[in-house]
CSV table of N, CA and C and ligand atoms in Angstrom, one decimal:
chain,number,residue,atom,x,y,z
Q,1,MET,N,0.9,-1.2,0.0
Q,1,MET,CA,0.0,0.0,0.0
Q,1,MET,C,0.9,1.3,0.0
Q,2,SER,N,0.6,2.2,-0.9
Q,2,SER,CA,1.4,3.4,-0.9
Q,2,SER,C,0.8,4.4,0.2
Q,3,TYR,N,1.7,5.3,0.6
Q,3,TYR,CA,1.3,6.3,1.7
Q,3,TYR,C,0.4,7.3,1.1
Q,4,ASP,N,-0.8,7.6,1.8
Q,4,ASP,CA,-1.7,8.6,1.4
Q,4,ASP,C,-1.4,9.9,2.2
Q,5,THR,N,-0.9,10.9,1.6
Q,5,THR,CA,-0.5,12.1,2.3
Q,5,THR,C,-1.7,12.9,2.9
Q,6,ASP,N,-2.9,12.4,2.5
Q,6,ASP,CA,-4.2,13.1,3.1
Q,6,ASP,C,-4.8,12.3,4.2
Q,7,ASN,N,-4.0,11.3,4.8
Q,7,ASN,CA,-4.6,10.6,6.0
Q,7,ASN,C,-4.6,11.5,7.2
Q,8,VAL,N,-5.5,11.1,8.1
Q,8,VAL,CA,-5.8,12.0,9.3
Q,8,VAL,C,-4.5,12.4,10.0
Q,9,PHE,N,-3.6,11.5,10.2
Q,9,PHE,CA,-2.5,11.8,11.1
Q,9,PHE,C,-1.5,12.6,10.3
Q,10,ALA,N,-1.4,12.5,9.0
Q,10,ALA,CA,-0.6,13.4,8.2
Q,10,ALA,C,-1.1,14.8,8.3
Q,11,LYS,N,-2.4,15.0,8.4
Q,11,LYS,CA,-3.0,16.3,8.5
Q,11,LYS,C,-2.7,16.9,9.9
Q,12,ILE,N,-2.7,16.0,10.9
Q,12,ILE,CA,-2.4,16.4,12.3
Q,12,ILE,C,-0.9,16.9,12.3
Q,13,LEU,N,0.0,16.1,11.7
Q,13,LEU,CA,1.4,16.5,11.6
Q,13,LEU,C,1.6,17.9,11.0
Q,14,ARG,N,0.8,18.1,10.0
Q,14,ARG,CA,0.9,19.4,9.2
Q,14,ARG,C,0.1,20.5,9.9
Q,15,ASN,N,-0.5,20.2,11.0
Q,15,ASN,CA,-1.4,21.2,11.7
Q,15,ASN,C,-2.6,21.6,10.9
Q,16,GLU,N,-3.1,20.8,10.1
Q,16,GLU,CA,-4.3,21.0,9.3
Q,16,GLU,C,-5.5,20.6,10.1
Q,17,LEU,N,-5.3,19.7,11.0
Q,17,LEU,CA,-6.3,19.2,11.9
Q,17,LEU,C,-5.9,19.4,13.4
Q,18,PRO,N,-6.8,19.8,14.3
Q,18,PRO,CA,-6.4,20.0,15.7
Q,18,PRO,C,-6.1,18.6,16.4
Q,19,SER,N,-5.2,18.7,17.4
Q,19,SER,CA,-5.0,17.5,18.2
Q,19,SER,C,-4.6,18.0,19.6
Q,20,LYS,N,-4.8,17.1,20.6
Q,20,LYS,CA,-4.3,17.4,21.9
Q,20,LYS,C,-2.9,16.8,22.1
Q,21,ARG,N,-1.9,17.6,21.7
Q,21,ARG,CA,-0.6,17.1,21.7
Q,21,ARG,C,0.0,17.0,23.1
Q,22,VAL,N,0.8,15.9,23.4
Q,22,VAL,CA,1.4,15.8,24.7
Q,22,VAL,C,2.9,15.8,24.6
Q,23,TYR,N,3.4,15.5,23.4
Q,23,TYR,CA,4.9,15.4,23.2
Q,23,TYR,C,5.3,15.5,21.7
Q,24,GLU,N,6.4,16.1,21.5
Q,24,GLU,CA,6.9,16.2,20.1
Q,24,GLU,C,8.4,16.3,20.2
Q,25,ASP,N,9.1,15.6,19.3
Q,25,ASP,CA,10.5,15.7,19.1
Q,25,ASP,C,10.8,15.5,17.6
Q,26,GLU,N,12.1,15.4,17.2
Q,26,GLU,CA,12.4,15.3,15.8
Q,26,GLU,C,11.9,14.1,15.1
Q,27,HIS,N,11.6,13.0,15.9
Q,27,HIS,CA,11.2,11.8,15.3
Q,27,HIS,C,9.8,11.4,15.5
Q,28,ALA,N,9.1,12.0,16.5
Q,28,ALA,CA,7.8,11.5,16.9
Q,28,ALA,C,6.9,12.7,17.4
Q,29,LEU,N,5.6,12.4,17.2
Q,29,LEU,CA,4.6,13.3,17.8
Q,29,LEU,C,3.6,12.4,18.6
Q,30,ALA,N,3.2,12.9,19.7
Q,30,ALA,CA,2.2,12.1,20.6
Q,30,ALA,C,1.0,13.0,20.9
Q,31,PHE,N,-0.2,12.4,20.8
Q,31,PHE,CA,-1.4,13.2,21.1
Q,31,PHE,C,-2.5,12.2,21.6
Q,32,HIS,N,-3.5,12.8,22.3
Q,32,HIS,CA,-4.6,12.0,22.8
Q,32,HIS,C,-5.4,11.4,21.7
Q,33,ASP,N,-5.8,10.2,21.9
Q,33,ASP,CA,-6.8,9.6,20.9
Q,33,ASP,C,-8.1,10.3,21.1
Q,34,ILE,N,-8.8,10.6,20.0
Q,34,ILE,CA,-10.0,11.3,20.0
Q,34,ILE,C,-11.2,10.5,20.6
Q,35,ASN,N,-11.0,9.2,20.6
Q,35,ASN,CA,-12.1,8.3,21.2
Q,35,ASN,C,-11.4,7.3,22.2
Q,36,PRO,N,-11.0,7.9,23.4
Q,36,PRO,CA,-10.2,7.0,24.2
Q,36,PRO,C,-10.9,5.8,24.8
Q,37,ALA,N,-10.1,4.7,24.8
Q,37,ALA,CA,-10.7,3.4,25.3
Q,37,ALA,C,-10.3,3.2,26.7
Q,38,THR,N,-9.3,4.0,27.2
Q,38,THR,CA,-8.9,3.9,28.6
Q,38,THR,C,-8.6,5.3,29.1
Q,39,PRO,N,-8.4,5.5,30.4
Q,39,PRO,CA,-8.2,6.8,30.9
Q,39,PRO,C,-7.0,7.5,30.3
Q,40,VAL,N,-5.9,6.7,30.1
Q,40,VAL,CA,-4.8,7.2,29.3
Q,40,VAL,C,-4.8,6.4,28.0
Q,41,HIS,N,-5.0,7.2,26.9
Q,41,HIS,CA,-5.0,6.6,25.6
Q,41,HIS,C,-4.3,7.6,24.6
Q,42,ILE,N,-3.0,7.3,24.4
Q,42,ILE,CA,-2.2,8.2,23.6
Q,42,ILE,C,-1.7,7.5,22.3
Q,43,LEU,N,-1.7,8.3,21.3
Q,43,LEU,CA,-1.2,7.8,20.0
Q,43,LEU,C,0.2,8.4,19.8
Q,44,VAL,N,1.2,7.6,19.4
Q,44,VAL,CA,2.5,8.1,19.1
Q,44,VAL,C,2.8,7.8,17.6
Q,45,ILE,N,3.2,8.8,16.8
Q,45,ILE,CA,3.4,8.6,15.4
Q,45,ILE,C,4.8,9.1,15.0
Q,46,PRO,N,5.4,8.4,14.1
Q,46,PRO,CA,6.7,8.9,13.6
Q,46,PRO,C,6.4,10.1,12.6
Q,47,LYS,N,7.4,10.9,12.4
Q,47,LYS,CA,7.2,12.1,11.6
Q,47,LYS,C,7.3,11.8,10.1
Q,48,GLY,N,7.9,10.6,9.8
Q,48,GLY,CA,8.1,10.2,8.4
Q,48,GLY,C,6.8,9.6,7.9
Q,49,GLU,N,6.8,9.4,6.6
Q,49,GLU,CA,5.6,8.8,5.9
Q,49,GLU,C,5.7,7.3,5.8
Q,50,TYR,N,5.1,6.7,6.9
Q,50,TYR,CA,5.1,5.2,6.9
Q,50,TYR,C,3.7,4.7,7.2
Q,51,VAL,N,3.3,3.7,6.4
Q,51,VAL,CA,1.9,3.3,6.4
Q,51,VAL,C,1.6,2.5,7.6
Q,52,ASP,N,2.5,1.6,8.0
Q,52,ASP,CA,2.3,0.7,9.2
Q,52,ASP,C,3.6,0.2,9.7
Q,53,TYR,N,3.5,-0.6,10.7
Q,53,TYR,CA,4.7,-1.1,11.4
Q,53,TYR,C,5.7,-1.8,10.5
Q,54,ASP,N,5.2,-2.6,9.6
Q,54,ASP,CA,6.1,-3.3,8.6
Q,54,ASP,C,6.8,-2.3,7.7
Q,55,HIS,N,6.0,-1.3,7.2
Q,55,HIS,CA,6.6,-0.3,6.3
Q,55,HIS,C,7.6,0.5,7.0
Q,56,PHE,N,7.3,0.8,8.3
Q,56,PHE,CA,8.3,1.6,9.1
Q,56,PHE,C,9.6,0.9,9.3
Q,57,LEU,N,9.5,-0.4,9.7
Q,57,LEU,CA,10.7,-1.1,10.0
Q,57,LEU,C,11.5,-1.4,8.7
Q,58,GLU,N,10.8,-1.5,7.6
Q,58,GLU,CA,11.5,-1.8,6.3
Q,58,GLU,C,12.2,-0.5,5.8
Q,59,ASN,N,11.7,0.7,6.1
Q,59,ASN,CA,12.2,1.9,5.4
Q,59,ASN,C,12.8,2.9,6.3
Q,60,ALA,N,12.5,3.0,7.6
Q,60,ALA,CA,13.0,4.0,8.4
Q,60,ALA,C,14.5,3.7,8.8
Q,61,SER,N,15.3,4.8,9.0
Q,61,SER,CA,16.6,4.6,9.5
Q,61,SER,C,16.7,4.1,10.9
Q,62,ALA,N,17.8,3.5,11.3
Q,62,ALA,CA,18.0,3.0,12.6
Q,62,ALA,C,17.7,4.2,13.6
Q,63,GLU,N,18.2,5.3,13.3
Q,63,GLU,CA,18.0,6.5,14.1
Q,63,GLU,C,16.6,6.8,14.3
Q,64,GLU,N,15.8,6.8,13.3
Q,64,GLU,CA,14.3,7.1,13.4
Q,64,GLU,C,13.6,6.0,14.2
Q,65,ILE,N,14.0,4.8,14.0
Q,65,ILE,CA,13.3,3.7,14.7
Q,65,ILE,C,13.6,3.8,16.2
Q,66,VAL,N,14.9,3.9,16.6
Q,66,VAL,CA,15.3,4.1,18.0
Q,66,VAL,C,14.6,5.3,18.6
Q,67,GLY,N,14.7,6.4,17.8
Q,67,GLY,CA,14.1,7.7,18.3
Q,67,GLY,C,12.7,7.6,18.6
Q,68,PHE,N,12.0,6.9,17.7
Q,68,PHE,CA,10.5,6.7,17.8
Q,68,PHE,C,10.2,5.9,19.1
Q,69,PHE,N,10.9,4.8,19.3
Q,69,PHE,CA,10.5,3.9,20.4
Q,69,PHE,C,11.0,4.5,21.7
Q,70,LYS,N,12.0,5.3,21.7
Q,70,LYS,CA,12.4,6.1,22.9
Q,70,LYS,C,11.3,7.1,23.2
Q,71,ALA,N,10.7,7.7,22.2
Q,71,ALA,CA,9.7,8.7,22.4
Q,71,ALA,C,8.5,8.0,23.0
Q,72,VAL,N,8.1,6.8,22.6
Q,72,VAL,CA,7.0,6.0,23.2
Q,72,VAL,C,7.3,5.8,24.7
Q,73,ARG,N,8.5,5.4,25.0
Q,73,ARG,CA,8.8,5.2,26.4
Q,73,ARG,C,8.7,6.5,27.2
Q,74,HIS,N,9.2,7.5,26.6
Q,74,HIS,CA,9.2,8.8,27.3
Q,74,HIS,C,7.7,9.3,27.6
Q,75,VAL,N,6.9,9.1,26.6
Q,75,VAL,CA,5.5,9.6,26.7
Q,75,VAL,C,4.8,8.7,27.8
Q,76,ALA,N,5.0,7.4,27.8
Q,76,ALA,CA,4.4,6.6,28.8
Q,76,ALA,C,4.8,7.0,30.2
Q,77,ARG,N,6.0,7.4,30.4
Q,77,ARG,CA,6.5,7.8,31.7
Q,77,ARG,C,5.9,9.2,32.0
Q,78,GLU,N,5.9,10.1,31.0
Q,78,GLU,CA,5.3,11.4,31.3
Q,78,GLU,C,3.8,11.4,31.6
Q,79,MET,N,3.1,10.4,31.0
Q,79,MET,CA,1.7,10.3,31.3
Q,79,MET,C,1.4,9.6,32.6
Q,80,GLY,N,2.4,9.1,33.3
Q,80,GLY,CA,2.3,8.6,34.6
Q,80,GLY,C,1.8,7.1,34.7
Q,81,VAL,N,2.0,6.4,33.6
Q,81,VAL,CA,1.5,5.0,33.6
Q,81,VAL,C,2.6,4.0,33.8
Q,82,ASN,N,3.9,4.4,33.8
Q,82,ASN,CA,5.0,3.5,33.9
Q,82,ASN,C,4.9,2.6,35.1
Q,83,GLU,N,4.6,3.3,36.2
Q,83,GLU,CA,4.6,2.5,37.5
Q,83,GLU,C,3.6,1.4,37.6
Q,84,ASP,N,2.4,1.8,37.2
Q,84,ASP,CA,1.3,0.8,37.3
Q,84,ASP,C,1.2,-0.1,36.1
Q,85,GLY,N,1.8,0.2,35.0
Q,85,GLY,CA,1.8,-0.6,33.8
Q,85,GLY,C,0.9,-0.1,32.7
Q,86,TYR,N,1.3,-0.4,31.5
Q,86,TYR,CA,0.5,0.0,30.3
Q,86,TYR,C,0.7,-1.0,29.2
Q,87,ARG,N,-0.1,-0.8,28.2
Q,87,ARG,CA,-0.1,-1.7,27.0
Q,87,ARG,C,0.2,-0.9,25.7
Q,88,LEU,N,1.1,-1.4,24.9
Q,88,LEU,CA,1.4,-0.9,23.6
Q,88,LEU,C,0.7,-1.7,22.6
Q,89,VAL,N,0.0,-1.1,21.6
Q,89,VAL,CA,-0.7,-1.8,20.5
Q,89,VAL,C,-0.4,-1.1,19.2
Q,90,THR,N,-0.1,-1.9,18.2
Q,90,THR,CA,-0.1,-1.3,16.9
Q,90,THR,C,-0.9,-2.3,16.0
Q,91,ASN,N,-1.8,-1.8,15.3
Q,91,ASN,CA,-2.6,-2.6,14.3
Q,91,ASN,C,-2.0,-2.5,13.0
Q,92,LYS,N,-1.6,-3.6,12.4
Q,92,LYS,CA,-1.0,-3.6,11.1
Q,92,LYS,C,-2.0,-4.2,10.1
Q,93,GLY,N,-2.6,-3.3,9.3
Q,93,GLY,CA,-3.5,-3.8,8.3
Q,93,GLY,C,-5.0,-3.8,8.7
Q,94,GLU,N,-5.8,-3.8,7.7
Q,94,GLU,CA,-7.3,-3.7,8.0
Q,94,GLU,C,-7.8,-4.8,8.8
Q,95,ARG,N,-7.3,-6.0,8.5
Q,95,ARG,CA,-7.8,-7.2,9.3
Q,95,ARG,C,-7.5,-7.1,10.7
Q,96,ALA,N,-6.4,-6.4,11.1
Q,96,ALA,CA,-6.0,-6.2,12.5
Q,96,ALA,C,-6.8,-5.1,13.1
Q,97,GLY,N,-7.5,-4.3,12.3
Q,97,GLY,CA,-8.3,-3.1,12.8
Q,97,GLY,C,-7.6,-1.8,12.6
Q,98,GLN,N,-6.6,-1.8,11.7
Q,98,GLN,CA,-6.0,-0.5,11.4
Q,98,GLN,C,-7.0,0.4,10.5
Q,99,ILE,N,-7.2,1.6,11.0
Q,99,ILE,CA,-8.1,2.5,10.2
Q,99,ILE,C,-7.4,3.7,9.7
Q,100,VAL,N,-6.3,4.1,10.4
Q,100,VAL,CA,-5.5,5.2,9.9
Q,100,VAL,C,-4.2,4.7,9.4
Q,101,PHE,N,-3.9,4.9,8.1
Q,101,PHE,CA,-2.7,4.3,7.5
Q,101,PHE,C,-1.5,5.2,7.6
Q,102,HIS,N,-1.2,5.7,8.8
Q,102,HIS,CA,0.1,6.3,9.1
Q,102,HIS,C,0.5,5.6,10.4
Q,103,PHE,N,1.6,4.9,10.3
Q,103,PHE,CA,2.0,4.0,11.5
Q,103,PHE,C,1.8,4.7,12.8
Q,104,HIS,N,1.3,4.0,13.8
Q,104,HIS,CA,1.1,4.6,15.1
Q,104,HIS,C,1.1,3.5,16.1
Q,105,VAL,N,1.5,3.9,17.3
Q,105,VAL,CA,1.4,3.0,18.5
Q,105,VAL,C,0.4,3.6,19.5
Q,106,HIS,N,-0.5,2.8,20.0
Q,106,HIS,CA,-1.4,3.2,21.0
Q,106,HIS,C,-0.7,2.9,22.4
Q,107,ILE,N,-0.8,3.8,23.3
Q,107,ILE,CA,-0.4,3.6,24.7
Q,107,ILE,C,-1.7,3.6,25.5
Q,108,PHE,N,-2.1,2.4,26.1
Q,108,PHE,CA,-3.3,2.3,26.9
Q,108,PHE,C,-2.8,2.2,28.4
Q,109,GLY,N,-3.5,2.9,29.3
Q,109,GLY,CA,-3.2,2.7,30.7
Q,109,GLY,C,-4.2,3.5,31.5
Q,110,GLY,N,-3.9,3.5,32.8
Q,110,GLY,CA,-4.8,4.3,33.7
Q,110,GLY,C,-5.8,3.5,34.4
Q,111,ARG,N,-5.9,2.2,34.0
Q,111,ARG,CA,-6.9,1.3,34.7
Q,111,ARG,C,-6.4,-0.1,34.4
Q,112,PRO,N,-6.9,-1.1,35.2
Q,112,PRO,CA,-6.5,-2.5,34.9
Q,112,PRO,C,-7.0,-2.8,33.5
Q,113,LEU,N,-6.2,-3.5,32.7
Q,113,LEU,CA,-6.5,-3.7,31.3
Q,113,LEU,C,-7.1,-5.1,31.0
Q,114,GLY,N,-7.0,-6.0,31.9
Q,114,GLY,CA,-7.5,-7.3,31.7
Q,114,GLY,C,-6.7,-8.1,30.7
Q,115,GLY,N,-7.3,-9.2,30.2
Q,115,GLY,CA,-6.6,-10.0,29.3
Q,115,GLY,C,-6.5,-9.4,27.9
Q,116,MET,N,-5.8,-10.1,27.0
Q,116,MET,CA,-5.4,-9.4,25.8
Q,116,MET,C,-6.4,-9.4,24.7
Q,117,ILE,N,-6.6,-10.5,24.1
Q,117,ILE,CA,-7.5,-10.6,23.0
Q,117,ILE,C,-8.5,-11.7,23.3
Q,118,LYS,N,-9.8,-11.5,23.0
Q,118,LYS,CA,-10.8,-12.5,23.3
Q,118,LYS,C,-10.6,-13.7,22.4
Q,119,ARG,N,-10.7,-14.9,23.0
Q,119,ARG,CA,-10.6,-16.1,22.2
Q,119,ARG,C,-11.8,-16.2,21.3
Q,120,VAL,N,-11.7,-16.9,20.2
Q,120,VAL,CA,-12.8,-17.0,19.2
Q,120,VAL,C,-14.1,-17.3,19.9
Q,121,LYS,N,-14.1,-18.3,20.8
Q,121,LYS,CA,-15.4,-18.8,21.3
Q,121,LYS,C,-16.1,-17.7,22.2
Q,122,GLU,N,-15.3,-16.7,22.7
Q,122,GLU,CA,-15.9,-15.7,23.5
Q,122,GLU,C,-16.5,-14.5,22.7
Q,123,GLU,N,-16.2,-14.5,21.4
Q,123,GLU,CA,-16.6,-13.3,20.6
Q,123,GLU,C,-18.1,-13.4,20.2
A,1,AMP,P1,-6.2,2.2,14.4
A,1,AMP,O1,-7.5,1.4,14.5
A,1,AMP,O2,-5.0,1.4,15.1
A,1,AMP,O3,-5.8,2.6,13.0
A,1,AMP,O4,-6.4,3.4,15.4
A,1,AMP,C1,-6.7,4.7,14.9
A,1,AMP,C2,-7.1,5.5,16.1
A,1,AMP,O5,-7.1,6.9,15.7
A,1,AMP,C3,-8.4,5.3,16.7
A,1,AMP,O6,-8.3,4.9,18.0
A,1,AMP,C4,-9.2,6.6,16.5
A,1,AMP,O7,-10.0,6.9,17.7
A,1,AMP,C5,-8.0,7.6,16.4
A,1,AMP,N1,-8.3,8.8,15.7
A,1,AMP,C6,-9.0,9.0,14.5
A,1,AMP,N2,-9.0,10.3,14.2
A,1,AMP,C7,-8.4,10.9,15.2
A,1,AMP,C8,-8.1,12.3,15.4
A,1,AMP,N3,-8.5,13.3,14.5
A,1,AMP,N4,-7.4,12.7,16.5
A,1,AMP,C9,-7.0,11.7,17.4
A,1,AMP,N5,-7.3,10.4,17.2
A,1,AMP,C10,-7.9,10.0,16.1
């Protein structure tokens, strides 16, 4: 899939759409999810044009990759969830539930998160 420069997060990066930003550095931008699933629900995105996790790891420089994941760690600590624990999620592809095709990591925290993914018989 090629990168669509009109995706929602590209517009947020260009300040064409508003967002509640919590952190920014040369590699990453972090902001509140517009429809939070947990008390802390932050999205962290790289500044480069990457569609998903696979595309990011294939094409980003080592410096971008390390910078990005250090930013994720920094934001989790800044949001106060490091002590109690948090969950990182990235959806890769439509089947996994990806709806915005600019690579992003969700940080979920602020309450007990329970088990991970429902087993088929529970759905
Ligand atoms: P995913 O399903 O992993 O692609 O997640 C996309 C996330 O982006 C969802 O949790 C949405 O609630 C969130 N989202 C969509 N539009 C916006 C927006 N304008 N600002 C902040 N979060 C958004």
